[in-house]
mmCIF file of C-alpha atoms in Angstrom:
data_model
loop_
_atom_site.group_PDB
_atom_site.id
_atom_site.type_symbol
_atom_site.label_atom_id
_atom_site.label_comp_id
_atom_site.label_asym_id
_atom_site.label_seq_id
_atom_site.Cartn_x
_atom_site.Cartn_y
_atom_site.Cartn_z
ATOM 1 C CA MET A 163 156.218 154.654 65.835
ATOM 2 C CA SER A 164 159.476 153.160 64.269
ATOM 3 C CA LEU A 165 160.323 153.751 60.464
ATOM 4 C CA ARG A 166 159.259 150.207 59.659
ATOM 5 C CA SER A 167 155.618 150.436 61.367
ATOM 6 C CA ALA A 168 155.461 153.908 59.669
ATOM 7 C CA ALA A 169 156.225 152.383 56.181
ATOM 8 C CA VAL A 170 153.988 149.385 56.634
ATOM 9 C CA GLY A 171 150.951 151.470 57.698
ATOM 10 C CA ARG A 172 151.566 154.053 54.872
ATOM 11 C CA PRO A 173 152.501 152.292 51.941
ATOM 12 C CA ALA A 174 151.755 155.172 49.817
ATOM 13 C CA ALA A 175 153.447 157.769 51.598
ATOM 14 C CA LEU A 176 156.584 155.080 51.436
ATOM 15 C CA VAL A 177 156.216 154.903 47.455
ATOM 16 C CA VAL A 178 156.017 158.963 47.465
ATOM 17 C CA GLY A 179 158.823 159.451 49.889
ATOM 18 C CA GLY A 180 161.078 156.864 47.862
ATOM 19 C CA LEU A 181 160.154 158.732 44.234
ATOM 20 C CA LEU A 182 161.014 162.017 46.073
ATOM 21 C CA LEU A 183 164.204 160.667 47.575
ATOM 22 C CA VAL A 184 165.383 159.025 44.181
ATOM 23 C CA ALA A 185 164.425 162.396 42.371
ATOM 24 C CA ALA A 186 166.633 164.397 44.968
ATOM 25 C CA ALA A 187 169.191 162.050 44.421
ATOM 26 C CA VAL A 188 169.250 162.580 40.617
ATOM 27 C CA VAL A 189 169.169 166.281 40.965
ATOM 28 C CA GLY A 190 171.656 166.468 43.963
ATOM 29 C CA GLY A 191 174.073 164.054 41.863
ATOM 30 C CA ARG A 192 174.217 166.763 39.153
ATOM 31 C CA LEU A 193 174.965 169.825 41.695
ATOM 32 C CA PRO A 194 178.655 170.552 41.613
ATOM 33 C CA SER A 195 180.739 171.715 44.625
ATOM 34 C CA PHE A 196 181.774 175.102 44.868
ATOM 35 C CA ALA A 197 178.407 176.141 43.120
ATOM 36 C CA PRO A 198 176.218 179.038 44.165
ATOM 37 C CA LEU A 199 173.091 176.972 43.389
ATOM 38 C CA THR A 200 174.657 173.994 45.544
ATOM 39 C CA TYR A 201 175.518 176.515 48.393
ATOM 40 C CA VAL A 202 171.882 177.686 48.342
ATOM 41 C CA VAL A 203 170.299 173.886 47.985
ATOM 42 C CA VAL A 204 172.298 172.917 50.787
ATOM 43 C CA ALA A 205 171.664 175.702 53.043
ATOM 44 C CA SER A 206 168.352 175.951 52.674
ATOM 45 C CA VAL A 207 168.016 172.006 53.412
ATOM 46 C CA GLY A 208 169.957 172.603 56.506
ATOM 47 C CA VAL A 209 167.402 175.741 57.614
ATOM 48 C CA LEU A 210 164.472 173.500 57.174
ATOM 49 C CA THR A 211 165.662 170.821 58.878
ATOM 50 C CA VAL A 212 166.730 172.514 62.013
ATOM 51 C CA GLY A 213 163.543 174.266 61.745
ATOM 52 C CA ALA A 214 161.546 170.892 61.735
ATOM 53 C CA ALA A 215 163.823 169.439 64.237
ATOM 54 C CA PHE A 216 162.523 171.764 66.860
ATOM 55 C CA ARG A 217 159.061 171.244 66.188
ATOM 56 C CA PRO A 218 157.559 168.854 68.968
ATOM 57 C CA PRO A 219 155.889 166.072 67.135
ATOM 58 C CA PRO A 220 153.375 163.741 69.178
ATOM 59 C CA SER A 221 155.899 160.598 69.012
ATOM 60 C CA ARG A 222 158.271 162.435 71.071
ATOM 61 C CA THR A 223 155.985 162.426 73.948
ATOM 62 C CA ALA A 224 156.927 158.605 74.367
ATOM 63 C CA ALA A 225 158.196 157.560 78.030
ATOM 64 C CA ARG A 226 162.085 157.996 78.376
ATOM 65 C CA GLU A 227 164.051 154.865 78.226
ATOM 66 C CA ALA A 228 167.577 154.386 79.787
ATOM 67 C CA VAL A 229 169.923 153.785 77.126
ATOM 68 C CA ARG A 230 171.381 150.200 77.463
ATOM 69 C CA PRO A 231 174.903 149.939 79.259
ATOM 70 C CA LEU A 232 177.260 149.773 76.745
ATOM 71 C CA TRP A 233 176.412 152.842 75.008
ATOM 72 C CA TRP A 234 180.194 153.879 75.416
ATOM 73 C CA VAL A 235 181.841 151.259 72.727
ATOM 74 C CA TRP A 236 180.252 153.658 69.876
ATOM 75 C CA ALA A 237 182.489 156.312 71.106
ATOM 76 C CA VAL A 238 185.645 154.054 70.302
ATOM 77 C CA PRO A 239 185.588 153.844 66.638
ATOM 78 C CA VAL A 240 184.138 157.342 66.431
ATOM 79 C CA ALA A 241 187.088 158.639 68.356
ATOM 80 C CA VAL A 242 189.499 156.697 66.493
ATOM 81 C CA PHE A 243 188.257 158.153 63.239
ATOM 82 C CA THR A 244 188.073 161.409 64.535
ATOM 83 C CA VAL A 245 191.660 161.665 65.879
ATOM 84 C CA TRP A 246 193.190 160.149 62.856
ATOM 85 C CA GLU A 247 191.014 162.649 60.655
ATOM 86 C CA LEU A 248 192.499 165.383 62.860
ATOM 87 C CA TRP A 249 196.096 164.297 62.482
ATOM 88 C CA ALA A 250 195.659 163.980 58.888
ATOM 89 C CA LEU A 251 194.170 167.519 58.679
ATOM 90 C CA ALA A 252 197.107 169.123 60.639
ATOM 91 C CA ALA A 253 199.761 167.000 58.620
ATOM 92 C CA ARG A 254 198.518 167.888 55.400
ATOM 93 C CA SER A 255 200.631 165.347 53.672
ATOM 94 C CA PRO A 256 199.861 163.187 50.657
ATOM 95 C CA GLY A 257 200.676 160.114 52.430
ATOM 96 C CA LEU A 258 198.288 161.021 55.232
ATOM 97 C CA PRO A 259 195.016 161.782 53.389
ATOM 98 C CA THR A 260 191.966 163.314 55.206
ATOM 99 C CA PHE A 261 188.652 161.244 54.573
ATOM 100 C CA SER A 262 187.551 164.154 52.442
ATOM 101 C CA ASP A 263 190.762 163.808 50.207
ATOM 102 C CA LEU A 264 189.807 160.389 49.584
ATOM 103 C CA MET A 265 186.203 160.953 48.844
ATOM 104 C CA ASP A 266 186.674 163.906 46.742
ATOM 105 C CA PRO A 267 187.451 161.809 43.644
ATOM 106 C CA VAL A 268 184.449 159.439 44.317
ATOM 107 C CA LEU A 269 182.069 162.153 44.544
ATOM 108 C CA VAL A 270 182.995 163.645 41.168
ATOM 109 C CA ASP A 271 180.674 160.677 39.870
ATOM 110 C CA PRO A 272 177.315 161.725 39.542
ATOM 111 C CA VAL A 273 176.125 158.404 40.789
ATOM 112 C CA TRP A 274 177.849 158.349 43.975
ATOM 113 C CA ARG A 275 177.405 161.742 44.446
ATOM 114 C CA GLY A 276 173.422 161.197 44.190
ATOM 115 C CA LEU A 277 173.920 158.334 46.558
ATOM 116 C CA VAL A 278 175.590 160.490 49.131
ATOM 117 C CA TRP A 279 172.824 163.049 48.564
ATOM 118 C CA ALA A 280 170.174 160.436 49.213
ATOM 119 C CA GLY A 281 171.814 159.027 52.359
ATOM 120 C CA TRP A 282 172.421 162.584 53.516
ATOM 121 C CA LEU A 283 168.774 163.667 53.255
ATOM 122 C CA LEU A 284 167.479 160.395 54.688
ATOM 123 C CA ALA A 285 169.555 160.581 57.690
ATOM 124 C CA GLY A 286 168.295 164.123 58.026
ATOM 125 C CA TRP A 287 164.955 162.869 58.080
ATOM 126 C CA GLY A 288 165.455 160.339 60.429
ATOM 127 C CA LEU A 289 166.926 162.767 62.746
ATOM 128 C CA VAL A 290 164.234 165.121 62.725
ATOM 129 C CA ARG A 291 161.772 162.081 63.437
ATOM 130 C CA ARG A 292 163.594 161.573 66.747
ATOM 131 C CA MET B 44 201.442 155.154 55.546
ATOM 132 C CA ARG B 45 198.472 156.271 53.034
ATOM 133 C CA GLU B 46 197.476 152.678 53.315
ATOM 134 C CA VAL B 47 197.529 152.674 57.019
ATOM 135 C CA THR B 48 195.314 155.780 57.147
ATOM 136 C CA ILE B 49 192.954 154.209 54.623
ATOM 137 C CA ALA B 50 192.545 151.088 56.660
ATOM 138 C CA VAL B 51 191.866 153.055 60.106
ATOM 139 C CA TYR B 52 188.924 154.648 58.519
ATOM 140 C CA ALA B 53 187.869 151.483 56.705
ATOM 141 C CA VAL B 54 188.005 149.785 59.886
ATOM 142 C CA SER B 55 186.457 152.330 61.980
ATOM 143 C CA LEU B 56 183.469 152.487 59.487
ATOM 144 C CA LEU B 57 183.254 148.802 59.495
ATOM 145 C CA ALA B 58 183.080 148.827 63.557
ATOM 146 C CA LEU B 59 179.924 151.089 63.285
ATOM 147 C CA VAL B 60 178.045 148.660 61.017
ATOM 148 C CA VAL B 61 179.072 145.617 63.304
ATOM 149 C CA LEU B 62 178.142 147.626 66.533
ATOM 150 C CA GLU B 63 174.804 148.375 64.820
ATOM 151 C CA VAL B 64 174.328 144.200 64.085
ATOM 152 C CA LEU B 65 175.425 143.588 67.435
ATOM 153 C CA ALA B 66 173.045 145.851 69.184
ATOM 154 C CA ARG B 67 170.084 144.150 66.835
ATOM 155 C CA LEU B 68 170.908 140.924 68.566
ATOM 156 C CA PRO B 69 168.276 139.761 70.988
ATOM 157 C CA GLY B 70 169.545 140.706 74.543
ATOM 158 C CA SER B 71 172.145 142.866 73.637
ATOM 159 C CA ARG B 72 173.851 145.407 76.068
ATOM 160 C CA VAL B 73 174.595 147.396 73.027
ATOM 161 C CA PRO B 74 172.190 150.181 72.229
ATOM 162 C CA THR B 75 171.670 150.830 68.359
ATOM 163 C CA ALA B 76 173.106 154.282 66.898
ATOM 164 C CA GLY B 77 169.455 155.387 66.842
ATOM 165 C CA GLU B 78 168.995 154.648 70.474
ATOM 166 C CA CYS B 79 172.196 156.689 71.366
ATOM 167 C CA LEU B 80 171.265 159.622 69.167
ATOM 168 C CA SER B 81 167.645 159.685 70.544
ATOM 169 C CA SER B 82 169.425 159.827 74.099
ATOM 170 C CA VAL B 83 171.620 162.562 73.060
ATOM 171 C CA MET B 84 168.586 164.469 71.277
ATOM 172 C CA ARG B 85 166.487 164.566 74.098
ATOM 173 C CA HIS B 86 168.428 167.643 75.449
ATOM 174 C CA PRO B 87 168.006 170.756 73.194
ATOM 175 C CA ALA B 88 171.671 171.259 73.116
ATOM 176 C CA GLY B 89 172.286 167.807 72.042
ATOM 177 C CA ARG B 90 169.709 168.058 69.344
ATOM 178 C CA ILE B 91 171.077 171.057 67.930
ATOM 179 C CA LEU B 92 174.611 169.610 67.956
ATOM 180 C CA VAL B 93 173.536 166.541 66.094
ATOM 181 C CA ILE B 94 171.281 168.293 63.683
ATOM 182 C CA LEU B 95 174.363 170.816 62.876
ATOM 183 C CA SER B 96 176.864 167.709 62.594
ATOM 184 C CA TRP B 97 174.646 166.215 59.955
ATOM 185 C CA TRP B 98 174.109 169.523 58.252
ATOM 186 C CA TRP B 99 177.917 170.514 58.275
ATOM 187 C CA THR B 100 178.582 166.829 56.760
ATOM 188 C CA GLY B 101 176.293 167.740 54.029
ATOM 189 C CA TRP B 102 177.823 170.975 53.565
ATOM 190 C CA HIS B 103 181.870 169.552 53.598
ATOM 191 C CA PHE B 104 181.202 166.867 51.061
ATOM 192 C CA LEU B 105 178.452 167.859 48.712
ATOM 193 C CA ALA B 106 178.702 171.735 48.483
ATOM 194 C CA ARG B 107 182.308 172.790 49.323
#
């Protein structure tokens, strides 16, 4: 079952899930970096997600389909981003910032931080369902 | 050089969005990001690698 069909089939679950996500974004947006509570929360979410990811749900019994042939095109932008990031990491020069260096001032804002929290949690939920 | 670096990051991320759009066109030979991840995650090693990568991203940007 796709995310869309799950949402259409269970609108109440979608509303509850959406409200929980908004609540998590609001709370997460106020959790600062380098704080013990933040370490505990992010680590706990990780442990719960790893546990959930290895519980085989019924949907995973679907027939295996071959991935479409041009899968490798995804590797191109990922490789470019990764190589540049590693180069910037090794150079440690203000003229060659890492992606993290660019994101740090953005993530100081609770709104952006909350949005990243929501995106991260949503991505984790999507991965667990696969 | 800073501008070039920002452009490289921006173009790489934009390319991911474009690929996802292309993948959703009828008859596309490009799989969606979800299909690629599902393929990788069929294997337990791929599954743990993807999940740990996701977790590290959260740790890196939200905790440290």
